[in-house]
CSV table of C-alpha atoms and ligand atoms in Angstrom, one decimal:
chain,number,residue,atom,x,y,z
A,1,MET,CA,100.1,133.6,110.6
A,2,THR,CA,97.8,131.1,108.4
A,3,ALA,CA,95.6,133.2,106.5
A,4,GLY,CA,94.5,133.4,103.0
A,5,MET,CA,95.4,129.9,102.9
A,6,GLN,CA,93.4,128.1,100.6
A,7,ALA,CA,92.2,124.8,100.3
A,8,ALA,CA,90.5,121.7,98.3
A,9,ILE,CA,88.9,119.4,99.9
A,10,VAL,CA,87.9,116.2,98.4
A,11,GLY,CA,85.0,113.9,99.8
A,12,THR,CA,82.0,115.2,101.9
A,13,GLY,CA,81.2,112.6,104.6
A,14,PHE,CA,81.8,113.2,108.4
A,15,ILE,CA,85.6,114.5,108.8
A,16,ALA,CA,85.1,116.6,105.9
A,17,GLY,CA,83.0,118.8,107.1
A,18,VAL,CA,85.2,119.1,110.3
A,19,HIS,CA,88.4,120.0,107.8
A,20,ALA,CA,85.8,122.8,106.4
A,21,HIS,CA,85.4,123.9,110.5
A,22,ALA,CA,89.5,124.2,110.5
A,23,VAL,CA,89.6,125.7,107.9
A,24,ARG,CA,88.4,128.8,108.5
A,25,ALA,CA,89.3,128.5,111.9
A,26,ALA,CA,92.7,128.8,110.1
A,27,GLY,CA,92.1,132.0,108.5
A,28,GLY,CA,91.7,130.1,105.4
A,29,GLU,CA,88.8,129.7,103.0
A,30,VAL,CA,87.3,126.0,101.6
A,31,ALA,CA,88.2,127.1,97.7
A,32,ALA,CA,86.8,123.9,95.9
A,33,VAL,CA,85.4,120.6,96.9
A,34,LEU,CA,84.9,117.6,95.2
A,35,GLY,CA,82.2,115.0,96.1
A,36,SER,CA,81.4,111.1,94.5
A,37,GLY,CA,79.4,112.6,91.9
A,38,ALA,CA,77.8,115.8,90.6
A,39,ALA,CA,75.5,115.6,93.9
A,40,THR,CA,77.1,115.0,96.1
A,41,THR,CA,79.8,118.4,95.4
A,42,ALA,CA,77.1,120.3,95.2
A,43,SER,CA,76.1,119.6,98.9
A,44,GLY,CA,79.4,119.6,99.7
A,45,VAL,CA,80.0,122.9,98.2
A,46,ARG,CA,76.3,124.1,100.4
A,47,ALA,CA,77.1,122.3,103.5
A,48,MET,CA,81.1,123.6,103.3
A,49,GLY,CA,80.2,126.5,101.9
A,50,ALA,CA,83.2,126.5,99.4
A,51,ARG,CA,83.4,128.3,96.4
A,52,ARG,CA,83.1,125.9,94.1
A,53,GLY,CA,82.3,122.4,92.9
A,54,ALA,CA,84.9,120.5,90.5
A,55,ALA,CA,83.9,118.6,88.3
A,56,ASP,CA,87.2,115.5,89.2
A,57,LEU,CA,90.0,115.4,90.7
A,58,ALA,CA,92.4,117.0,88.0
A,59,GLU,CA,90.4,120.0,87.4
A,60,LEU,CA,90.9,120.6,91.3
A,61,LEU,CA,94.1,120.3,90.8
A,62,ALA,CA,95.2,122.6,87.7
A,63,ALA,CA,93.5,124.9,90.3
A,64,PRO,CA,96.0,127.8,90.8
A,65,ASP,CA,93.9,129.2,92.8
A,66,VAL,CA,94.2,126.3,95.8
A,67,ASP,CA,97.1,125.8,98.1
A,68,VAL,CA,96.3,122.4,100.5
A,69,VAL,CA,94.4,119.7,99.2
A,70,HIS,CA,92.9,118.0,102.0
A,71,ILE,CA,92.2,114.1,101.2
A,72,CYS,CA,89.7,113.2,103.3
A,73,THR,CA,87.7,110.4,101.0
A,74,PRO,CA,87.8,106.5,102.2
A,75,ASN,CA,91.2,104.8,102.8
A,76,ARG,CA,92.1,102.8,99.1
A,77,THR,CA,91.7,105.5,97.6
A,78,HIS,CA,94.4,108.2,99.2
A,79,THR,CA,97.5,106.8,97.0
A,80,GLU,CA,96.6,107.7,93.9
A,81,MET,CA,95.0,111.0,95.1
A,82,ALA,CA,98.1,112.4,97.0
A,83,GLN,CA,99.9,110.9,94.4
A,84,ALA,CA,98.6,113.4,92.3
A,85,ALA,CA,98.3,116.5,94.5
A,86,LEU,CA,101.6,116.2,95.3
A,87,ALA,CA,102.7,115.6,91.9
A,88,ALA,CA,100.4,119.0,91.0
A,89,GLY,CA,103.0,120.5,93.4
A,90,LYS,CA,99.9,121.1,95.9
A,91,HIS,CA,100.6,120.4,100.0
A,92,VAL,CA,98.6,117.6,100.9
A,93,ILE,CA,96.8,117.0,104.0
A,94,CYS,CA,95.6,112.8,103.4
A,95,GLU,CA,93.4,111.3,106.3
A,96,LYS,CA,95.0,108.3,107.9
A,97,PRO,CA,95.6,105.6,106.7
A,98,LEU,CA,97.5,106.9,104.8
A,99,ALA,CA,97.9,104.4,102.0
A,100,THR,CA,96.6,100.8,103.3
A,101,SER,CA,100.2,99.1,102.6
A,102,VAL,CA,103.5,99.4,103.2
A,103,SER,CA,105.5,100.4,99.8
A,104,ASP,CA,102.0,102.7,99.0
A,105,ALA,CA,102.9,104.6,102.8
A,106,GLN,CA,106.5,104.5,101.0
A,107,ARG,CA,105.9,105.6,98.1
A,108,LEU,CA,104.5,108.9,99.2
A,109,THR,CA,107.2,109.5,101.8
A,110,GLU,CA,109.3,109.9,99.4
A,111,LEU,CA,107.1,112.0,96.6
A,112,ALA,CA,106.2,114.6,99.6
A,113,GLY,CA,110.7,115.0,100.4
A,114,GLU,CA,111.2,115.2,96.6
A,115,ALA,CA,107.9,117.1,96.2
A,116,GLY,CA,109.1,119.8,99.5
A,117,ARG,CA,105.5,120.3,100.0
A,118,VAL,CA,104.1,120.0,103.6
A,119,ALA,CA,102.3,116.4,103.2
A,120,SER,CA,100.8,115.5,106.8
A,121,VAL,CA,98.1,113.5,108.0
A,122,PRO,CA,96.1,114.1,110.7
A,123,PHE,CA,96.7,112.1,113.9
A,124,VAL,CA,95.2,114.8,115.9
A,125,TYR,CA,95.0,113.8,118.9
A,126,ARG,CA,98.2,114.9,119.2
A,127,PHE,CA,96.7,118.9,119.6
A,128,TYR,CA,94.7,118.3,122.9
A,129,SER,CA,96.5,120.7,125.2
A,130,SER,CA,96.2,117.9,128.2
A,131,VAL,CA,98.5,115.1,125.2
A,132,ARG,CA,101.0,118.3,124.7
A,133,GLU,CA,101.2,118.2,128.8
A,134,ALA,CA,101.9,115.0,129.6
A,135,ARG,CA,104.4,114.7,126.5
A,136,ASN,CA,105.9,117.6,128.5
A,137,ARG,CA,106.2,116.2,132.0
A,138,ILE,CA,107.5,112.9,130.1
A,139,ALA,CA,110.6,114.6,128.5
A,140,ARG,CA,111.3,116.6,131.6
A,141,ASP,CA,111.8,112.9,133.1
A,142,ALA,CA,108.4,114.0,135.9
A,143,ALA,CA,107.9,110.2,136.4
A,144,GLY,CA,110.7,108.6,135.8
A,145,PRO,CA,111.4,106.3,133.1
A,146,LEU,CA,108.3,105.3,131.5
A,147,TRP,CA,108.2,101.5,131.5
A,148,LEU,CA,104.6,100.2,131.0
A,149,LEU,CA,102.4,101.3,128.4
A,150,HIS,CA,98.6,100.9,128.2
A,151,GLY,CA,95.1,101.9,126.7
A,152,THR,CA,92.3,101.6,125.2
A,153,TYR,CA,90.5,102.6,121.7
A,154,LEU,CA,87.0,101.6,122.0
A,155,GLN,CA,84.8,102.4,119.6
A,156,ASP,CA,80.7,101.4,119.4
A,157,TRP,CA,79.1,102.5,115.9
A,158,LEU,CA,80.0,98.8,114.7
A,159,SER,CA,78.1,97.1,117.8
A,160,ALA,CA,74.3,96.6,115.9
A,161,SER,CA,74.6,93.5,113.6
A,162,ASP,CA,73.0,95.0,110.5
A,163,ALA,CA,75.7,97.4,111.1
A,164,THR,CA,78.1,98.8,108.0
A,165,ASN,CA,80.3,101.2,106.7
A,166,TRP,CA,82.7,101.2,103.7
A,167,ARG,CA,85.2,100.5,106.1
A,168,MET,CA,83.9,96.9,106.4
A,169,ASP,CA,85.4,96.1,103.1
A,170,PRO,CA,89.0,95.6,102.8
A,171,ALA,CA,88.8,96.8,99.0
A,172,LEU,CA,88.0,100.0,100.4
A,173,GLY,CA,89.1,100.2,103.4
A,174,GLY,CA,92.3,97.9,103.3
A,175,ALA,CA,92.9,94.9,105.0
A,176,SER,CA,93.0,96.2,109.0
A,177,ARG,CA,89.4,97.7,110.0
A,178,ALA,CA,89.6,98.4,113.4
A,179,PHE,CA,93.8,98.8,113.9
A,180,GLY,CA,94.2,100.5,111.4
A,181,ASP,CA,90.9,102.7,111.1
A,182,ILE,CA,91.4,103.9,115.2
A,183,GLY,CA,94.4,101.5,116.7
A,184,VAL,CA,97.0,103.2,114.2
A,185,HIS,CA,95.8,106.9,116.7
A,186,TRP,CA,96.7,104.8,119.5
A,187,CYS,CA,99.9,103.6,118.5
A,188,ASP,CA,100.7,106.9,117.3
A,189,LEU,CA,99.5,108.7,120.3
A,190,MET,CA,101.6,106.6,122.6
A,191,GLU,CA,104.2,106.8,120.0
A,192,PHE,CA,104.0,111.3,120.2
A,193,THR,CA,103.6,111.3,123.9
A,194,THR,CA,106.3,109.5,125.5
A,195,GLY,CA,108.7,109.0,122.6
A,196,HIS,CA,109.1,105.5,123.0
A,197,ARG,CA,108.8,103.0,119.6
A,198,ILE,CA,107.4,99.8,119.2
A,199,VAL,CA,110.1,97.2,118.1
A,200,ARG,CA,108.6,94.2,118.6
A,201,LEU,CA,104.8,93.2,119.7
A,202,ALA,CA,101.9,90.4,119.6
A,203,ALA,CA,98.4,90.4,118.1
A,204,GLN,CA,95.1,89.0,118.2
A,205,LEU,CA,92.5,90.2,115.7
A,206,GLY,CA,88.4,89.1,116.5
A,207,SER,CA,84.9,90.2,115.6
A,208,ALA,CA,81.7,90.0,117.1
A,209,TYR,CA,80.3,88.9,114.2
A,210,LYS,CA,81.2,86.4,111.8
A,211,GLU,CA,79.0,88.1,108.9
A,212,ARG,CA,78.4,91.2,108.0
A,213,HIS,CA,75.9,93.6,105.1
A,214,LEU,CA,79.3,94.7,103.1
A,215,GLY,CA,77.9,98.3,103.0
A,216,ASP,CA,77.7,97.4,99.5
A,217,GLY,CA,73.6,98.2,99.6
A,218,THR,CA,72.8,93.8,99.1
A,219,GLU,CA,71.1,92.1,101.7
A,220,ASP,CA,74.1,89.4,101.3
A,221,ARG,CA,76.0,89.3,104.6
A,222,THR,CA,79.3,87.5,104.3
A,223,ASP,CA,82.6,86.9,105.9
A,224,PRO,CA,84.0,91.1,105.8
A,225,GLY,CA,87.8,89.4,106.5
A,226,THR,CA,88.2,92.6,108.6
A,227,GLU,CA,88.4,92.3,112.1
A,228,ASP,CA,86.2,94.2,114.6
A,229,GLY,CA,88.5,94.3,117.3
A,230,ALA,CA,92.7,93.6,117.9
A,231,VAL,CA,94.7,93.1,121.4
A,232,VAL,CA,98.1,94.0,121.1
A,233,VAL,CA,100.8,93.7,123.9
A,234,PHE,CA,104.3,95.3,122.6
A,235,GLN,CA,108.1,96.0,123.6
A,236,THR,CA,110.0,99.4,122.9
A,237,ASP,CA,113.1,100.9,121.9
A,238,ARG,CA,113.7,102.1,126.0
A,239,GLY,CA,112.8,99.2,127.2
A,240,ALA,CA,109.0,99.3,128.1
A,241,MET,CA,106.1,97.1,127.9
A,242,GLY,CA,102.4,97.9,126.7
A,243,SER,CA,99.1,96.9,125.5
A,244,VAL,CA,96.2,98.7,123.8
A,245,VAL,CA,92.9,97.1,123.1
A,246,VAL,CA,91.5,98.3,120.6
A,247,SER,CA,87.1,97.9,119.1
A,248,GLN,CA,84.5,98.8,117.2
A,249,VAL,CA,81.9,96.8,118.7
A,250,THR,CA,82.2,98.0,122.7
A,251,PRO,CA,78.4,99.6,123.0
A,252,GLY,CA,78.5,102.5,125.0
A,253,ARG,CA,81.9,103.3,124.4
A,254,LYS,CA,81.9,106.2,122.1
A,255,ASN,CA,85.3,107.7,120.9
A,256,ARG,CA,87.4,105.9,123.6
A,257,LEU,CA,90.4,106.3,123.3
A,258,TRP,CA,92.4,105.8,126.7
A,259,PHE,CA,96.2,105.5,127.5
A,260,SER,CA,97.9,105.0,131.2
A,261,PHE,CA,101.3,106.1,130.7
A,262,ASP,CA,103.0,104.9,134.3
A,263,GLY,CA,106.7,105.1,135.7
A,264,PRO,CA,107.8,104.6,138.9
A,265,ASP,CA,107.5,108.3,140.4
A,266,ALA,CA,104.3,109.2,138.6
A,267,SER,CA,101.4,107.9,135.5
A,268,TYR,CA,99.4,110.0,133.6
A,269,SER,CA,96.6,109.1,131.7
A,270,PHE,CA,94.3,111.5,129.3
A,271,ASP,CA,90.6,110.0,128.0
A,272,GLN,CA,89.3,111.4,124.4
A,273,GLU,CA,85.6,111.5,125.9
A,274,ALA,CA,86.7,114.2,128.3
A,275,PRO,CA,90.1,115.7,126.7
A,276,ASP,CA,90.3,118.9,128.9
A,277,ALA,CA,91.7,117.2,131.8
A,278,LEU,CA,94.9,115.1,132.2
A,279,TRP,CA,95.5,113.5,135.6
A,280,MET,CA,98.4,112.5,137.5
A,281,GLY,CA,98.7,109.5,140.0
A,282,ALA,CA,101.5,109.5,142.4
A,283,ARG,CA,101.7,107.3,145.9
A,284,ASP,CA,100.6,110.0,147.8
A,285,GLN,CA,97.6,112.0,145.4
A,286,ASN,CA,96.8,112.0,142.8
A,287,VAL,CA,95.9,115.6,140.7
A,288,VAL,CA,93.7,116.3,137.9
A,289,LEU,CA,95.6,118.8,136.0
A,290,MET,CA,92.9,121.3,133.9
A,291,ARG,CA,93.8,122.8,130.6
A,292,GLY,CA,93.5,126.5,130.6
A,293,THR,CA,95.3,126.6,134.6
A,294,GLU,CA,98.3,127.5,135.5
A,295,VAL,CA,99.8,124.4,136.2
A,296,PHE,CA,100.0,123.9,132.1
A,297,GLY,CA,102.4,124.6,131.2
A,298,GLN,CA,104.2,126.1,127.5
A,299,PRO,CA,104.1,124.1,124.4
A,300,ALA,CA,100.8,123.0,126.2
A,301,SER,CA,99.5,126.2,126.5
A,302,THR,CA,99.9,126.7,123.0
A,303,TYR,CA,96.9,124.4,122.8
A,304,SER,CA,94.6,126.1,125.1
A,305,ARG,CA,92.5,128.4,123.0
A,306,LEU,CA,89.6,128.6,125.4
A,307,PRO,CA,89.6,130.2,129.0
A,308,ALA,CA,89.4,126.9,132.0
A,309,GLY,CA,85.4,125.4,132.4
A,310,HIS,CA,84.7,126.6,128.8
A,311,PRO,CA,85.5,123.1,127.0
A,312,GLN,CA,87.1,122.6,124.4
A,313,GLY,CA,86.7,118.5,122.2
A,314,TYR,CA,87.8,117.2,118.5
A,315,GLN,CA,86.6,120.3,116.7
A,316,ASP,CA,89.3,122.8,118.2
A,317,ALA,CA,92.1,120.2,118.5
A,318,PHE,CA,91.3,119.3,114.9
A,319,ASN,CA,91.7,123.5,114.2
A,320,ALA,CA,94.7,123.3,116.2
A,321,TYR,CA,96.1,120.9,113.6
A,322,VAL,CA,94.9,122.8,110.8
A,323,CYS,CA,96.7,125.6,111.4
A,324,ASP,CA,99.9,124.2,112.2
A,325,VAL,CA,99.7,122.6,109.1
A,326,TYR,CA,99.4,126.2,107.2
A,327,ALA,CA,102.2,127.7,109.9
A,328,ALA,CA,103.9,124.8,107.9
A,329,VAL,CA,103.5,125.7,104.6
A,330,ALA,CA,104.0,129.6,105.7
A,331,GLY,CA,107.2,128.8,106.1
A,332,HIS,CA,107.1,127.8,110.0
A,333,ALA,CA,108.1,124.9,111.6
A,334,PRO,CA,105.4,124.1,113.9
A,335,ASP,CA,106.0,121.3,116.9
A,336,GLY,CA,105.4,117.3,116.6
A,337,LEU,CA,103.4,118.2,112.9
A,338,PRO,CA,102.2,114.4,112.3
A,339,LEU,CA,103.9,114.3,108.5
A,340,PHE,CA,103.7,111.5,106.2
A,341,ALA,CA,106.8,109.7,107.1
A,342,ASP,CA,104.4,109.1,110.6
A,343,GLY,CA,101.6,107.8,107.9
A,344,LEU,CA,104.1,105.7,107.5
A,345,ARG,CA,104.2,104.3,111.0
A,346,ALA,CA,101.4,103.8,111.2
A,347,ALA,CA,101.3,100.8,108.1
A,348,VAL,CA,104.4,99.7,109.4
A,349,LEU,CA,102.5,98.8,112.2
A,350,THR,CA,99.6,98.1,111.3
A,351,GLN,CA,101.5,94.9,108.5
A,352,ALA,CA,103.3,93.9,111.9
A,353,VAL,CA,99.7,93.6,113.3
A,354,MET,CA,98.4,91.5,110.8
A,355,ASP,CA,101.4,89.4,110.6
A,356,ALA,CA,102.0,88.7,114.5
A,357,ALA,CA,97.8,87.9,114.4
A,358,ALA,CA,98.6,85.4,111.0
A,359,SER,CA,101.8,83.8,112.7
A,360,GLN,CA,100.8,83.9,116.0
A,361,THR,CA,103.8,84.4,117.4
A,362,TRP,CA,106.2,88.3,118.5
A,363,ILE,CA,106.9,89.9,115.2
A,364,GLU,CA,110.3,92.6,115.0
A,365,VAL,CA,108.8,95.9,113.8
A,366,PRO,CA,111.1,98.0,111.6
A,367,ALA,CA,112.1,101.2,112.2
B,401,LIG,N1,91.6,111.4,112.0
B,401,LIG,C1,90.6,111.5,112.5
B,401,LIG,O1,90.6,111.8,113.2
B,401,LIG,C2,89.8,110.8,111.4
B,401,LIG,C3,88.5,110.5,111.6
B,401,LIG,C4,87.5,110.4,111.0
B,401,LIG,C5,87.5,109.6,109.8
B,401,LIG,N2,88.4,109.5,109.0
B,401,LIG,C6,89.6,109.2,107.6
B,401,LIG,O2,88.5,110.2,106.4
B,401,LIG,C7,88.5,109.3,105.6
B,401,LIG,C8,87.2,109.5,105.0
B,401,LIG,O3,85.8,109.1,106.8
B,401,LIG,P1,84.7,109.8,106.8
B,401,LIG,O4,84.3,109.3,108.3
B,401,LIG,O5,84.7,111.1,106.6
B,401,LIG,O6,83.7,108.7,105.8
B,401,LIG,P2,82.7,109.4,105.0
B,401,LIG,O7,82.0,108.0,104.7
B,401,LIG,O8,81.6,109.6,105.6
B,401,LIG,O9,82.9,109.9,104.4
B,401,LIG,C9,84.0,109.4,103.1
B,401,LIG,C10,82.9,110.6,101.4
B,401,LIG,O10,83.8,110.6,100.4
B,401,LIG,C11,83.2,110.6,99.5
B,401,LIG,N3,84.2,110.1,98.4
B,401,LIG,C12,84.6,108.5,97.8
B,401,LIG,N4,85.3,108.0,96.9
B,401,LIG,C13,84.5,109.0,96.6
B,401,LIG,C14,86.1,110.1,95.5
B,401,LIG,N5,86.6,108.9,94.3
B,401,LIG,N6,85.8,110.8,95.6
B,401,LIG,C15,85.3,112.1,95.8
B,401,LIG,N7,85.1,111.6,96.9
B,401,LIG,C16,84.8,110.4,97.2
B,401,LIG,C17,81.8,109.4,99.7
B,401,LIG,O11,81.3,109.9,99.0
B,401,LIG,C18,81.9,110.4,101.0
B,401,LIG,O12,81.0,111.5,101.1
B,401,LIG,C19,88.5,108.1,106.1
B,401,LIG,O13,89.7,107.4,105.6
B,401,LIG,C20,88.8,107.5,107.7
B,401,LIG,O14,90.2,106.5,107.9
B,401,LIG,C21,89.7,110.8,109.9
């Protein structure tokens, strides 16, 4: 269905490699790669099996053999690149956060609508079969009205006092670090899976370290101005309450995106570090529903690509995501594709969290 799609990948780091695998899994090819300089472009071409490197963004966007541009660079570069890609008539996958301000995310969403191109943001956790199964059961009201939505997104890769990254620096990563980087994934997953929308929230931001290296190669330590973690409490449009704890300094938790969505008759729980299982709690018995078995219905089974007992993981979810983007480019309408409007939603929530933390008050979240 999506064979032959030609991709260009901008960026040569962690997520660019994940995109390159996903392009091929979807039957596409990596036509071109652009890194931050000639040497990274050359090594990126080799690592990602691309046909060629591009000299700059203008050359990459002018290439007639490129259908889809994948933007996999630091956050602050996204707006300009996505805008240029849409102006060049390309379909765009722009990494999250779509933009580091609401106004930029709004503009990009409008431009994508005007351009009539597929414009997507990789909220990739939507593409686990177990998440789709939870969503399906919740939509069937199998849990009763959800009243409590809670969870965590915990990592430890910034736990060491000398750990650093471009995300530390607001000039590259944006004003919010932990929430803007991973909290938005949790909120997207919650709203996608439950159908609830956050309408009010209160938040606290905090850090394990007052001073950090900014990742610019100097020895200096300074207050980075970006948070190690966030605690957010919220209310939804359907009358539920919830909370999420977000941290990049929780030793031992590598990528623990976990949720529990609770109704009076059942609760559904998912752990990204063991994504083949969906835990279902009930008053009389708890059940672990396993991906690939008959208890999973449609459309969840569509996202089960391997037989049960053959674990699927993050790359498989990413493959399924890119496959759906390319299906959309080919004129199909896959359910649950995260679009620029969802990236805008994440920007709105990020701003609300920062405003709530700064004012120490409840904030109304714009629809
Ligand atoms: N959807 C997800 O699950 C997910 C996961 C990880 C990262 N991300 C997002 O992907 C983006 C990249 O993150 P990462 O972890 O791969 O970072 P990274 O540091 O591993 O890679 C960033 C890459 O961008 C390159 N780069 C920087 N400026 C550039 C420019 N002007 N032109 C071309 N290349 C440039 C760097 O050389 C580097 O190769 C971020 O926005 C991040 O939020 C999303």
